[in-house]
PDB file of C-alpha atoms and ligand atoms in Angstrom:
ATOM      1  CA  MET T   1    -145.562 -50.431 154.626  1.00 39.00           C
ATOM      2  CA  SER T   2    -147.876 -51.621 151.667  1.00 39.00           C
ATOM      3  CA  GLY T   3    -147.191 -53.038 148.649  1.00 42.00           C
ATOM      4  CA  GLU T   4    -147.357 -49.864 146.734  1.00 47.00           C
ATOM      5  CA  LEU T   5    -144.989 -47.182 148.766  1.00 39.00           C
ATOM      6  CA  SER T   6    -142.648 -50.277 149.283  1.00 41.00           C
ATOM      7  CA  SER T   7    -141.965 -50.601 145.319  1.00 45.00           C
ATOM      8  CA  ARG T   8    -142.422 -46.703 144.612  1.00 46.00           C
ATOM      9  CA  LEU T   9    -139.893 -46.503 147.198  1.00 39.00           C
ATOM     10  CA  ASN T  10    -137.736 -49.077 145.329  1.00 40.00           C
ATOM     11  CA  SER T  11    -138.003 -47.405 142.265  1.00 46.00           C
ATOM     12  CA  GLU T  12    -137.149 -43.789 143.427  1.00 43.00           C
ATOM     13  CA  LEU T  13    -134.308 -45.544 145.194  1.00 38.00           C
ATOM     14  CA  GLY T  14    -133.414 -47.177 141.871  1.00 43.00           C
ATOM     15  CA  SER T  15    -133.755 -44.293 139.651  1.00 50.00           C
ATOM     16  CA  SER T  16    -131.230 -42.284 141.943  1.00 47.00           C
ATOM     17  CA  ILE T  17    -128.903 -45.296 141.707  1.00 44.00           C
ATOM     18  CA  VAL T  18    -129.103 -45.075 137.901  1.00 56.00           C
ATOM     19  CA  ARG T  19    -128.537 -41.081 138.168  1.00 56.00           C
ATOM     20  CA  ALA T  20    -125.722 -41.304 140.984  1.00 55.00           C
ATOM     21  CA  ALA T  21    -123.957 -43.444 138.399  1.00 93.00           C
ATOM     22  CA  LEU T  22    -124.047 -41.390 135.357  1.00 97.00           C
ATOM     23  CA  TRP T  23    -121.747 -38.532 134.464  1.00 97.00           C
ATOM     24  CA  GLN T  24    -123.098 -35.324 135.605  1.00 97.00           C
ATOM     25  CA  PRO T  25    -122.544 -31.888 134.713  1.00 96.00           C
ATOM     26  CA  PRO T  26    -119.419 -30.346 137.080  1.00 95.00           C
ATOM     27  CA  PRO T  27    -121.437 -29.649 140.677  1.00 94.00           C
ATOM     28  CA  ALA T  28    -122.001 -25.625 140.877  1.00 94.00           C
ATOM     29  CA  GLY T  29    -119.592 -23.934 143.028  1.00 87.00           C
ATOM     30  CA  SER T  30    -116.801 -20.985 143.461  1.00 90.00           C
ATOM     31  CA  LYS T  31    -115.867 -18.826 140.096  1.00 95.00           C
ATOM     32  CA  PRO T  32    -112.830 -21.071 138.993  1.00 96.00           C
ATOM     33  CA  ALA T  33    -109.375 -19.799 138.520  1.00 94.00           C
ATOM     34  CA  ASP T  34    -108.926 -16.359 136.095  1.00 95.00           C
ATOM     35  CA  PHE T  35    -112.730 -16.796 134.969  1.00 98.00           C
ATOM     36  CA  ASP T  36    -112.649 -13.040 134.032  1.00 98.00           C
ATOM     37  CA  VAL T  37    -109.545 -13.453 132.488  1.00 98.00           C
ATOM     38  CA  PHE T  38    -111.243 -15.872 130.316  1.00 98.00           C
ATOM     39  CA  VAL T  39    -114.410 -14.128 129.922  1.00 98.00           C
ATOM     40  CA  ARG T  40    -112.399 -11.037 129.049  1.00 98.00           C
ATOM     41  CA  ASP T  41    -110.390 -12.914 126.236  1.00 98.00           C
ATOM     42  CA  LEU T  42    -113.775 -14.606 125.150  1.00 98.00           C
ATOM     43  CA  HIS T  43    -115.026 -11.310 123.934  1.00 98.00           C
ATOM     44  CA  ARG T  44    -112.455  -9.572 123.154  1.00 98.00           C
ATOM     45  CA  THR T  45    -111.836 -12.275 120.901  1.00 98.00           C
ATOM     46  CA  ILE T  46    -115.444 -12.697 119.402  1.00 98.00           C
ATOM     47  CA  SER T  47    -115.717  -8.944 118.924  1.00 98.00           C
ATOM     48  CA  GLU T  48    -112.184  -9.417 116.871  1.00 98.00           C
ATOM     49  CA  ILE T  49    -113.450 -12.052 114.813  1.00 98.00           C
ATOM     50  CA  GLY T  50    -116.461 -10.162 114.096  1.00 98.00           C
ATOM     51  CA  ARG T  51    -114.738  -6.690 113.201  1.00 98.00           C
ATOM     52  CA  ASP T  52    -112.159  -8.458 111.170  1.00 98.00           C
ATOM     53  CA  HIS T  53    -114.392 -11.008 108.999  1.00 98.00           C
ATOM     54  CA  SER T  54    -116.772 -10.786 106.955  1.00 97.00           C
ATOM     55  CA  ARG T  55    -119.613 -13.518 107.681  1.00 98.00           C
ATOM     56  CA  ALA T  56    -118.149 -14.921 110.425  1.00 98.00           C
ATOM     57  CA  ALA T  57    -120.680 -17.846 111.484  1.00 98.00           C
ATOM     58  CA  LEU T  58    -120.698 -20.076 114.856  1.00 98.00           C
ATOM     59  CA  ALA T  59    -121.462 -23.725 114.224  1.00 98.00           C
ATOM     60  CA  SER T  60    -123.663 -24.306 116.532  1.00 98.00           C
ATOM     61  CA  SER T  61    -125.135 -27.950 117.692  1.00 98.00           C
ATOM     62  CA  LEU T  62    -126.700 -26.389 120.941  1.00 98.00           C
ATOM     63  CA  SER T  63    -124.065 -27.897 123.382  1.00 98.00           C
ATOM     64  CA  VAL T  64    -122.633 -25.740 126.537  1.00 98.00           C
ATOM     65  CA  GLU T  65    -120.220 -24.516 124.880  1.00 98.00           C
ATOM     66  CA  ASP T  66    -122.125 -23.197 121.568  1.00 98.00           C
ATOM     67  CA  MET T  67    -124.673 -22.033 123.828  1.00 98.00           C
ATOM     68  CA  VAL T  68    -121.912 -19.620 126.006  1.00 98.00           C
ATOM     69  CA  ILE T  69    -120.028 -18.746 122.382  1.00 98.00           C
ATOM     70  CA  THR T  70    -123.767 -17.545 121.461  1.00 98.00           C
ATOM     71  CA  HIS T  71    -124.182 -15.333 124.504  1.00 98.00           C
ATOM     72  CA  ALA T  72    -120.862 -13.853 124.056  1.00 98.00           C
ATOM     73  CA  ILE T  73    -121.494 -13.231 120.581  1.00 98.00           C
ATOM     74  CA  ALA T  74    -124.975 -11.426 122.119  1.00 98.00           C
ATOM     75  CA  ALA T  75    -122.994  -9.985 124.811  1.00 98.00           C
ATOM     76  CA  THR T  76    -120.832  -8.056 122.351  1.00 98.00           C
ATOM     77  CA  GLY T  77    -123.002  -7.594 119.555  1.00 98.00           C
ATOM     78  CA  ALA T  78    -120.495  -8.736 117.218  1.00 98.00           C
ATOM     79  CA  PRO T  79    -121.963  -9.416 113.968  1.00 98.00           C
ATOM     80  CA  ILE T  80    -121.219 -12.545 113.274  1.00 98.00           C
ATOM     81  CA  ASP T  81    -124.023 -15.581 112.267  1.00 98.00           C
ATOM     82  CA  VAL T  82    -124.988 -18.508 114.389  1.00 98.00           C
ATOM     83  CA  PHE T  83    -126.296 -21.061 112.282  1.00 98.00           C
ATOM     84  CA  MET T  84    -127.247 -25.102 113.371  1.00 98.00           C
ATOM     85  CA  ILE T  85    -127.390 -27.966 111.195  1.00 98.00           C
ATOM     86  CA  ASP T  86    -130.973 -29.922 111.641  1.00 98.00           C
ATOM     87  CA  THR T  87    -129.898 -33.639 110.336  1.00 98.00           C
ATOM     88  CA  GLY T  88    -133.181 -34.591 110.854  1.00 98.00           C
ATOM     89  CA  ARG T  89    -132.172 -37.034 113.246  1.00 98.00           C
ATOM     90  CA  LEU T  90    -131.614 -34.949 116.358  1.00 98.00           C
ATOM     91  CA  HIS T  91    -133.191 -35.049 120.136  1.00 98.00           C
ATOM     92  CA  ALA T  92    -136.454 -33.280 120.432  1.00 98.00           C
ATOM     93  CA  GLU T  93    -134.826 -31.337 123.545  1.00 98.00           C
ATOM     94  CA  THR T  94    -131.947 -30.269 121.411  1.00 98.00           C
ATOM     95  CA  LEU T  95    -134.634 -28.647 118.803  1.00 98.00           C
ATOM     96  CA  GLN T  96    -136.312 -26.713 121.380  1.00 98.00           C
ATOM     97  CA  LEU T  97    -133.638 -24.727 122.586  1.00 98.00           C
ATOM     98  CA  ARG T  98    -133.462 -22.859 118.980  1.00 97.00           C
ATOM     99  CA  GLU T  99    -136.306 -21.395 120.296  1.00 97.00           C
ATOM    100  CA  LEU T 100    -134.855 -20.240 123.516  1.00 98.00           C
ATOM    101  CA  VAL T 101    -131.640 -19.168 122.294  1.00 98.00           C
ATOM    102  CA  ARG T 102    -134.266 -16.721 120.224  1.00 98.00           C
ATOM    103  CA  ALA T 103    -136.414 -15.763 123.087  1.00 98.00           C
ATOM    104  CA  GLN T 104    -133.417 -15.439 126.075  1.00 98.00           C
ATOM    105  CA  LEU T 105    -130.178 -14.457 123.693  1.00 98.00           C
ATOM    106  CA  GLY T 106    -132.410 -12.346 121.299  1.00 98.00           C
ATOM    107  CA  ILE T 107    -130.472 -14.515 118.468  1.00 98.00           C
ATOM    108  CA  GLU T 108    -132.314 -16.239 115.619  1.00 98.00           C
ATOM    109  CA  MET T 109    -130.327 -19.039 114.506  1.00 98.00           C
ATOM    110  CA  LEU T 110    -130.188 -20.183 110.988  1.00 98.00           C
ATOM    111  CA  VAL T 111    -131.143 -23.923 110.119  1.00 98.00           C
ATOM    112  CA  LEU T 112    -129.737 -25.848 107.377  1.00 98.00           C
ATOM    113  CA  GLN T 113    -130.902 -29.502 106.465  1.00 98.00           C
ATOM    114  CA  PRO T 114    -129.549 -32.354 104.414  1.00 98.00           C
ATOM    115  CA  ARG T 115    -130.895 -32.373 101.330  1.00 98.00           C
ATOM    116  CA  THR T 116    -133.572 -34.545 100.696  1.00 98.00           C
ATOM    117  CA  GLU T 117    -132.563 -36.927  97.718  1.00 98.00           C
ATOM    118  CA  ALA T 118    -129.955 -37.598  99.896  1.00 98.00           C
ATOM    119  CA  VAL T 119    -131.839 -38.620 102.791  1.00 98.00           C
ATOM    120  CA  VAL T 120    -134.280 -40.488 100.287  1.00 98.00           C
ATOM    121  CA  HIS T 121    -131.412 -42.456  98.844  1.00 98.00           C
ATOM    122  CA  PHE T 122    -130.151 -43.519 102.382  1.00 98.00           C
ATOM    123  CA  VAL T 123    -132.914 -44.438 103.484  1.00 98.00           C
ATOM    124  CA  ALA T 124    -133.795 -46.088 100.529  1.00 98.00           C
ATOM    125  CA  THR T 125    -130.461 -48.377 100.072  1.00 98.00           C
ATOM    126  CA  ARG T 126    -128.893 -48.635 103.879  1.00 98.00           C
ATOM    127  CA  GLY T 127    -132.461 -48.132 105.549  1.00 98.00           C
ATOM    128  CA  LEU T 128    -133.300 -45.652 108.043  1.00 98.00           C
ATOM    129  CA  ASN T 129    -130.969 -46.626 111.016  1.00 98.00           C
ATOM    130  CA  GLY T 130    -128.375 -48.202 108.310  1.00 98.00           C
ATOM    131  CA  PHE T 131    -125.363 -45.992 109.917  1.00 97.00           C
ATOM    132  CA  TYR T 132    -125.281 -49.327 112.983  1.00 97.00           C
ATOM    133  CA  GLU T 133    -124.534 -51.260 109.976  1.00 96.00           C
ATOM    134  CA  GLY T 134    -121.066 -50.311 109.436  1.00 94.00           C
ATOM    135  CA  VAL T 135    -118.051 -47.543 109.679  1.00 93.00           C
ATOM    136  CA  ALA T 136    -118.552 -46.780 106.240  1.00 95.00           C
ATOM    137  CA  GLN T 137    -122.312 -46.177 106.074  1.00 97.00           C
ATOM    138  CA  ARG T 138    -121.869 -44.590 109.025  1.00 96.00           C
ATOM    139  CA  HIS T 139    -119.891 -41.688 107.698  1.00 96.00           C
ATOM    140  CA  GLU T 140    -122.281 -41.805 104.483  1.00 98.00           C
ATOM    141  CA  CYS T 141    -124.823 -40.679 106.695  1.00 98.00           C
ATOM    142  CA  CYS T 142    -122.697 -38.438 108.822  1.00 97.00           C
ATOM    143  CA  HIS T 143    -121.687 -36.861 105.412  1.00 98.00           C
ATOM    144  CA  LEU T 144    -125.299 -35.865 103.730  1.00 98.00           C
ATOM    145  CA  ARG T 145    -126.654 -34.869 107.279  1.00 98.00           C
ATOM    146  CA  LYS T 146    -123.787 -32.869 108.393  1.00 98.00           C
ATOM    147  CA  VAL T 147    -120.855 -32.902 106.555  1.00 98.00           C
ATOM    148  CA  GLU T 148    -122.628 -31.504 103.142  1.00 98.00           C
ATOM    149  CA  PRO T 149    -125.158 -29.100 104.679  1.00 98.00           C
ATOM    150  CA  LEU T 150    -122.090 -27.481 106.581  1.00 98.00           C
ATOM    151  CA  GLU T 151    -120.517 -26.915 103.089  1.00 98.00           C
ATOM    152  CA  ARG T 152    -123.316 -24.822 102.291  1.00 98.00           C
ATOM    153  CA  ALA T 153    -123.889 -22.963 105.509  1.00 98.00           C
ATOM    154  CA  LEU T 154    -119.959 -21.825 105.014  1.00 98.00           C
ATOM    155  CA  ALA T 155    -120.122 -20.595 101.713  1.00 98.00           C
ATOM    156  CA  GLY T 156    -118.919 -17.314 100.962  1.00 97.00           C
ATOM    157  CA  ARG T 157    -118.254 -17.079 104.789  1.00 98.00           C
ATOM    158  CA  ALA T 158    -114.423 -15.073 106.149  1.00 98.00           C
ATOM    159  CA  ALA T 159    -114.364 -17.535 108.979  1.00 98.00           C
ATOM    160  CA  TRP T 160    -116.116 -19.649 111.261  1.00 98.00           C
ATOM    161  CA  LEU T 161    -116.026 -20.516 114.552  1.00 98.00           C
ATOM    162  CA  THR T 162    -116.932 -24.031 116.903  1.00 98.00           C
ATOM    163  CA  GLY T 163    -116.993 -25.004 120.281  1.00 98.00           C
ATOM    164  CA  GLN T 164    -114.762 -27.386 120.500  1.00 97.00           C
ATOM    165  CA  ARG T 165    -112.572 -27.896 123.317  1.00 97.00           C
ATOM    166  CA  ARG T 166    -108.950 -29.877 124.531  1.00 96.00           C
ATOM    167  CA  ALA T 167    -110.926 -31.444 127.257  1.00 93.00           C
ATOM    168  CA  HIS T 168    -113.360 -33.402 125.062  1.00 91.00           C
ATOM    169  CA  GLY T 169    -110.522 -35.838 124.070  1.00 86.00           C
ATOM    170  CA  SER T 170    -107.147 -36.888 122.765  1.00 85.00           C
ATOM    171  CA  GLU T 171    -108.170 -36.260 119.890  1.00 85.00           C
ATOM    172  CA  ARG T 172    -108.992 -32.482 120.446  1.00 91.00           C
ATOM    173  CA  ALA T 173    -105.868 -32.255 122.523  1.00 93.00           C
ATOM    174  CA  GLN T 174    -103.778 -30.586 120.378  1.00 95.00           C
ATOM    175  CA  LEU T 175    -107.033 -28.034 119.129  1.00 97.00           C
ATOM    176  CA  ALA T 176    -105.816 -24.747 118.738  1.00 98.00           C
ATOM    177  CA  GLU T 177    -107.705 -21.224 119.450  1.00 98.00           C
ATOM    178  CA  ARG T 178    -107.201 -20.366 115.877  1.00 98.00           C
ATOM    179  CA  GLU T 179    -106.965 -22.409 112.918  1.00 97.00           C
ATOM    180  CA  LEU T 180    -106.503 -22.708 109.602  1.00 97.00           C
ATOM    181  CA  ASP T 181    -109.441 -24.623 107.905  1.00 97.00           C
ATOM    182  CA  GLY T 182    -107.562 -25.785 105.098  1.00 95.00           C
ATOM    183  CA  GLU T 183    -110.267 -27.114 102.677  1.00 94.00           C
ATOM    184  CA  ARG T 184    -111.756 -23.837 102.363  1.00 96.00           C
ATOM    185  CA  GLY T 185    -108.792 -21.153 103.052  1.00 97.00           C
ATOM    186  CA  ILE T 186    -110.558 -19.529 105.910  1.00 98.00           C
ATOM    187  CA  PRO T 187    -109.316 -19.032 109.631  1.00 98.00           C
ATOM    188  CA  LYS T 188    -111.392 -21.328 112.039  1.00 98.00           C
ATOM    189  CA  PHE T 189    -111.724 -19.924 115.951  1.00 98.00           C
ATOM    190  CA  ASN T 190    -112.266 -22.185 118.466  1.00 98.00           C
ATOM    191  CA  PRO T 191    -112.128 -19.587 121.404  1.00 98.00           C
ATOM    192  CA  LEU T 192    -112.822 -22.219 123.626  1.00 98.00           C
ATOM    193  CA  ALA T 193    -109.972 -24.451 123.264  1.00 98.00           C
ATOM    194  CA  ALA T 194    -108.472 -24.287 126.473  1.00 97.00           C
ATOM    195  CA  TRP T 195    -111.243 -23.723 128.900  1.00 97.00           C
ATOM    196  CA  SER T 196    -112.442 -26.136 131.824  1.00 96.00           C
ATOM    197  CA  ASP T 197    -115.521 -28.389 132.180  1.00 96.00           C
ATOM    198  CA  ALA T 198    -115.686 -25.837 135.319  1.00 96.00           C
ATOM    199  CA  ALA T 199    -115.274 -22.623 133.419  1.00 97.00           C
ATOM    200  CA  VAL T 200    -117.570 -23.464 130.880  1.00 98.00           C
ATOM    201  CA  TRP T 201    -120.444 -24.695 133.387  1.00 98.00           C
ATOM    202  CA  HIS T 202    -119.806 -21.661 135.658  1.00 98.00           C
ATOM    203  CA  TYR T 203    -120.149 -19.063 132.744  1.00 98.00           C
ATOM    204  CA  ALA T 204    -123.129 -20.944 131.570  1.00 98.00           C
ATOM    205  CA  ARG T 205    -125.290 -21.061 135.244  1.00 98.00           C
ATOM    206  CA  SER T 206    -123.390 -17.729 136.248  1.00 97.00           C
ATOM    207  CA  GLU T 207    -125.095 -16.027 132.430  1.00 98.00           C
ATOM    208  CA  GLY T 208    -128.461 -18.066 132.692  1.00 97.00           C
ATOM    209  CA  VAL T 209    -127.845 -19.416 129.345  1.00 97.00           C
ATOM    210  CA  PRO T 210    -130.521 -22.396 127.896  1.00 97.00           C
ATOM    211  CA  LEU T 211    -129.018 -26.049 128.197  1.00 98.00           C
ATOM    212  CA  ASN T 212    -130.233 -28.726 126.979  1.00 98.00           C
ATOM    213  CA  PRO T 213    -132.134 -31.167 129.702  1.00 98.00           C
ATOM    214  CA  LEU T 214    -130.182 -34.348 128.629  1.00 98.00           C
ATOM    215  CA  TYR T 215    -127.042 -33.251 130.167  1.00 98.00           C
ATOM    216  CA  ALA T 216    -128.507 -33.692 133.499  1.00 97.00           C
ATOM    217  CA  ARG T 217    -129.512 -37.434 132.539  1.00 98.00           C
ATOM    218  CA  GLY T 218    -126.193 -38.357 131.970  1.00 98.00           C
ATOM    219  CA  TYR T 219    -124.910 -37.207 128.296  1.00 98.00           C
ATOM    220  CA  PRO T 220    -121.484 -34.939 128.379  1.00 97.00           C
ATOM    221  CA  SER T 221    -121.788 -34.993 124.709  1.00 96.00           C
ATOM    222  CA  ILE T 222    -125.010 -34.418 122.578  1.00 98.00           C
ATOM    223  CA  GLY T 223    -125.288 -35.489 118.836  1.00 98.00           C
ATOM    224  CA  CYS T 224    -128.074 -37.071 117.000  1.00 98.00           C
ATOM    225  CA  GLU T 225    -130.498 -39.048 118.968  1.00 98.00           C
ATOM    226  CA  PRO T 226    -129.945 -42.544 117.579  1.00 98.00           C
ATOM    227  CA  CYS T 227    -125.680 -41.770 117.642  1.00 98.00           C
ATOM    228  CA  THR T 228    -125.930 -40.824 120.925  1.00 98.00           C
ATOM    229  CA  ARG T 229    -126.236 -42.235 124.759  1.00 97.00           C
ATOM    230  CA  ALA T 230    -125.276 -41.019 128.174  1.00 97.00           C
ATOM    231  CA  VAL T 231    -122.359 -42.505 129.378  1.00 96.00           C
ATOM    232  CA  ARG T 232    -121.548 -44.044 133.020  1.00 96.00           C
ATOM    233  CA  ALA T 233    -119.526 -41.309 135.601  1.00 96.00           C
ATOM    234  CA  GLY T 234    -115.752 -41.157 134.604  1.00 92.00           C
ATOM    235  CA  GLU T 235    -115.895 -42.778 130.919  1.00 92.00           C
ATOM    236  CA  ASP T 236    -114.925 -40.640 127.592  1.00 90.00           C
ATOM    237  CA  ALA T 237    -116.423 -37.565 127.088  1.00 89.00           C
ATOM    238  CA  ARG T 238    -117.009 -38.567 124.162  1.00 91.00           C
ATOM    239  CA  ALA T 239    -117.472 -42.536 124.601  1.00 92.00           C
ATOM    240  CA  GLY T 240    -121.411 -42.222 124.258  1.00 95.00           C
ATOM    241  CA  ARG T 241    -121.023 -41.082 120.906  1.00 95.00           C
ATOM    242  CA  TRP T 242    -120.976 -43.877 118.189  1.00 95.00           C
ATOM    243  CA  TRP T 243    -121.397 -46.223 121.599  1.00 93.00           C
ATOM    244  CA  TRP T 244    -120.943 -49.356 118.936  1.00 94.00           C
ATOM    245  CA  GLU T 245    -118.148 -48.864 117.348  1.00 92.00           C
ATOM    246  CA  ALA T 246    -115.053 -49.936 118.426  1.00 82.00           C
ATOM    247  CA  SER T 247    -112.654 -47.180 116.691  1.00 69.00           C
ATOM    248  CA  ALA T 248    -111.694 -44.884 118.903  1.00 61.00           C
ATOM    249  CA  SER T 249    -112.212 -42.422 116.086  1.00 67.00           C
ATOM    250  CA  LYS T 250    -115.364 -40.453 117.801  1.00 72.00           C
ATOM    251  CA  GLU T 251    -115.597 -37.789 114.798  1.00 73.00           C
ATOM    252  CA  CYS T 252    -117.828 -37.057 112.695  1.00 81.00           C
ATOM    253  CA  GLY T 253    -116.386 -35.351 109.399  1.00 81.00           C
ATOM    254  CA  LEU T 254    -117.123 -31.688 110.495  1.00 90.00           C
ATOM    255  CA  HIS T 255    -113.687 -31.194 111.846  1.00 89.00           C
ATOM    256  CA  VAL T 256    -110.540 -32.241 110.104  1.00 74.00           C
ATOM    257  CA  PHE T 257    -107.728 -31.222 112.102  1.00 60.00           C
ATOM    258  CA  ALA T 258    -105.606 -29.360 111.714  1.00 49.00           C
ATOM    259  CA  ASN T 259    -101.482 -30.263 111.856  1.00 44.00           C
ATOM    260  CA  PRO T 260    -100.535 -28.894 115.381  1.00 41.00           C
ATOM    261  CA  ALA T 261     -97.243 -27.583 113.843  1.00 36.00           C
ATOM    262  CA  THR T 262     -99.295 -25.069 111.299  1.00 36.00           C
ATOM    263  CA  ALA T 263    -101.963 -24.191 113.770  1.00 41.00           C
ATOM    264  CA  THR T 264    -101.277 -21.222 115.947  1.00 36.00           C
ATOM    265  CA  VAL T 265    -102.660 -20.195 119.854  1.00 33.00           C
ATOM    266  CA  ASP T 266    -102.122 -17.213 119.602  1.00 32.00           C
ATOM    267  CA  ARG T 267    -104.973 -15.431 121.553  1.00 29.00           C
ATOM    268  CA  SER T 268    -104.687 -12.237 119.464  1.00 30.00           C
ATOM    269  CA  VAL T 269    -107.152 -12.668 116.090  1.00 30.00           C
ATOM    270  CA  ALA T 270    -106.129  -9.526 114.111  1.00 27.00           C
ATOM    271  CA  THR T 271    -105.776 -11.440 110.619  1.00 29.00           C
ATOM    272  CA  PRO T 272    -108.158 -10.973 108.768  1.00 28.00           C
ATOM    273  CA  VAL T 273    -125.920 -20.632 104.565  1.00 27.00           C
ATOM    274  CA  ASN T 274    -128.431 -22.037 102.239  1.00 30.00           C
ATOM    275  CA  GLU T 275    -131.619 -23.900 102.862  1.00 31.00           C
ATOM    276  CA  SER T 276    -133.784 -21.154 102.229  1.00 31.00           C
ATOM    277  CA  ALA T 277    -134.001 -17.766 103.632  1.00 28.00           C
ATOM    278  CA  HIS T 278    -131.641 -18.339 105.955  1.00 32.00           C
ATOM    279  CA  GLU T 279    -129.053 -15.868 104.634  1.00 31.00           C
ATOM    280  CA  THR T 280    -128.472 -13.947 107.908  1.00 33.00           C
ATOM    281  CA  THR T 281    -128.888 -14.101 111.625  1.00 41.00           C
ATOM    282  CA  HIS T 282    -130.942 -11.784 112.384  1.00 36.00           C
ATOM    283  CA  ARG T 283    -130.899 -10.343 116.180  1.00 40.00           C
ATOM    284  CA  ARG T 284    -134.092  -9.066 117.995  1.00 33.00           C
TER     285      ARG T 284
HETATM  286  S1  ADX P 301    -118.990 -33.703 116.065  1.00 86.07           S
HETATM  287  O1  ADX P 301    -118.214 -33.583 115.140  1.00 86.07           O
HETATM  288  O2  ADX P 301    -118.666 -34.938 117.003  1.00 86.07           O
HETATM  289  O3  ADX P 301    -120.163 -33.833 115.785  1.00 86.07           O
HETATM  290  P1  ADX P 301    -119.593 -32.198 118.368  1.00 86.07           P
HETATM  291  O4  ADX P 301    -120.951 -32.760 118.977  1.00 86.07           O
HETATM  292  O5  ADX P 301    -118.200 -32.618 119.350  1.00 86.07           O
HETATM  293  O6  ADX P 301    -119.040 -32.476 116.810  1.00 86.07           O
HETATM  294  O7  ADX P 301    -119.667 -30.546 118.176  1.00 86.07           O
HETATM  295  C1  ADX P 301    -118.189 -29.693 118.174  1.00 86.07           C
HETATM  296  C2  ADX P 301    -118.748 -28.666 117.308  1.00 86.07           C
HETATM  297  O8  ADX P 301    -118.981 -28.639 116.357  1.00 86.07           O
HETATM  298  C3  ADX P 301    -119.891 -27.872 117.793  1.00 86.07           C
HETATM  299  O9  ADX P 301    -119.595 -27.067 119.107  1.00 86.07           O
HETATM  300  C4  ADX P 301    -120.334 -27.351 116.862  1.00 86.07           C
HETATM  301  O10 ADX P 301    -119.455 -26.042 116.430  1.00 86.07           O
HETATM  302  C5  ADX P 301    -119.779 -28.115 115.579  1.00 86.07           C
HETATM  303  N1  ADX P 301    -120.901 -28.553 115.221  1.00 86.07           N
HETATM  304  C6  ADX P 301    -121.982 -29.895 115.711  1.00 86.07           C
HETATM  305  N2  ADX P 301    -122.856 -30.395 115.441  1.00 86.07           N
HETATM  306  C7  ADX P 301    -123.462 -29.607 115.059  1.00 86.07           C
HETATM  307  C8  ADX P 301    -124.295 -29.139 114.233  1.00 86.07           C
HETATM  308  N3  ADX P 301    -125.544 -30.421 113.995  1.00 86.07           N
HETATM  309  N4  ADX P 301    -124.687 -28.298 113.568  1.00 86.07           N
HETATM  310  C9  ADX P 301    -123.827 -27.277 113.721  1.00 86.07           C
HETATM  311  N5  ADX P 301    -122.643 -27.037 114.690  1.00 86.07           N
HETATM  312  C10 ADX P 301    -122.440 -28.016 115.029  1.00 86.07           C
HETATM  313 FE1  SF4 P 302    -126.496 -40.195 110.559  1.00 86.07          FE
HETATM  314 FE2  SF4 P 302    -125.621 -40.748 113.040  1.00 86.07          FE
HETATM  315 FE3  SF4 P 302    -124.194 -39.743 111.713  1.00 86.07          FE
HETATM  316 FE4  SF4 P 302    -126.505 -38.102 112.726  1.00 86.07          FE
HETATM  317  S1  SF4 P 302    -124.551 -38.884 113.962  1.00 86.07           S
HETATM  318  S2  SF4 P 302    -125.738 -37.726 110.941  1.00 86.07           S
HETATM  319  S3  SF4 P 302    -127.737 -40.055 112.686  1.00 86.07           S
HETATM  320  S4  SF4 P 302    -125.033 -41.479 111.275  1.00 86.07           S
END
């Protein structure tokens, strides 16, 4: 065997071993049990949220969950906006998905960005990647790049939706499908709270929704580029988020967890942004 061929084979073998050791999305397979019921409930929930709450909006990180919900919004025609917070530190792969949402799902996402002066101040005082220096610095960065834009995104809205699921880890194990956002006094819906990985991926694949290529590279949870890495098979789904922190808490402040005693898991939902020109989600 030539040296060149041998080294190419070794390198291909090496990378397939590395890939095999990384987390991978659940394999495509048969329809999970009760899948049709879950889908029917999701579409009904989305329709009811759009009917009962003015200016409801989905916060989308372009995750597989958010893509499933975005697809359901498009499929039902519910008047629900979809917005993303472009922190300025997202992967190029994530940013590119926005165009696919427009082209394939016909939904123009609203985009919010952090305030320039806040970013400039952080970079000047902490350094561009100052969030690696400690939890306080990291929370400071998450606050100015994510939480403050979220405040603007939700101003004047009567409800919002997220793609959080109980399967994301222990912090979300008690997640309700409908919570009261105590800070804003509006309902917060997590319509996929009870969905399994298999069901989410089956929906995404069977409906051909656009997906972040980082999933195939071992990223089960995708946030900002410098704060997210691939994980090994069997690791916690959120182990790759802020991986250098010892704390078990892998949250950024977007979500304040409701007291499970006061949250409801009622499937019926009968009760009843802004950087620039991003007021309304436009459908083509
Ligand atoms: S995070 O709080 O740790 O960043 P995670 O990445 O698990 O959250 O995403 C959970 C949900 O938070 C998403 O499904 C989405 O609803 C919302 N979310 C997270 N990041 C963003 C973002 N950049 N823009 C809009 N919504 C987001
Ligand atoms: Fe900043 Fe990292 Fe938080 Fe993104 S995830 S806002 S880069 S600390």
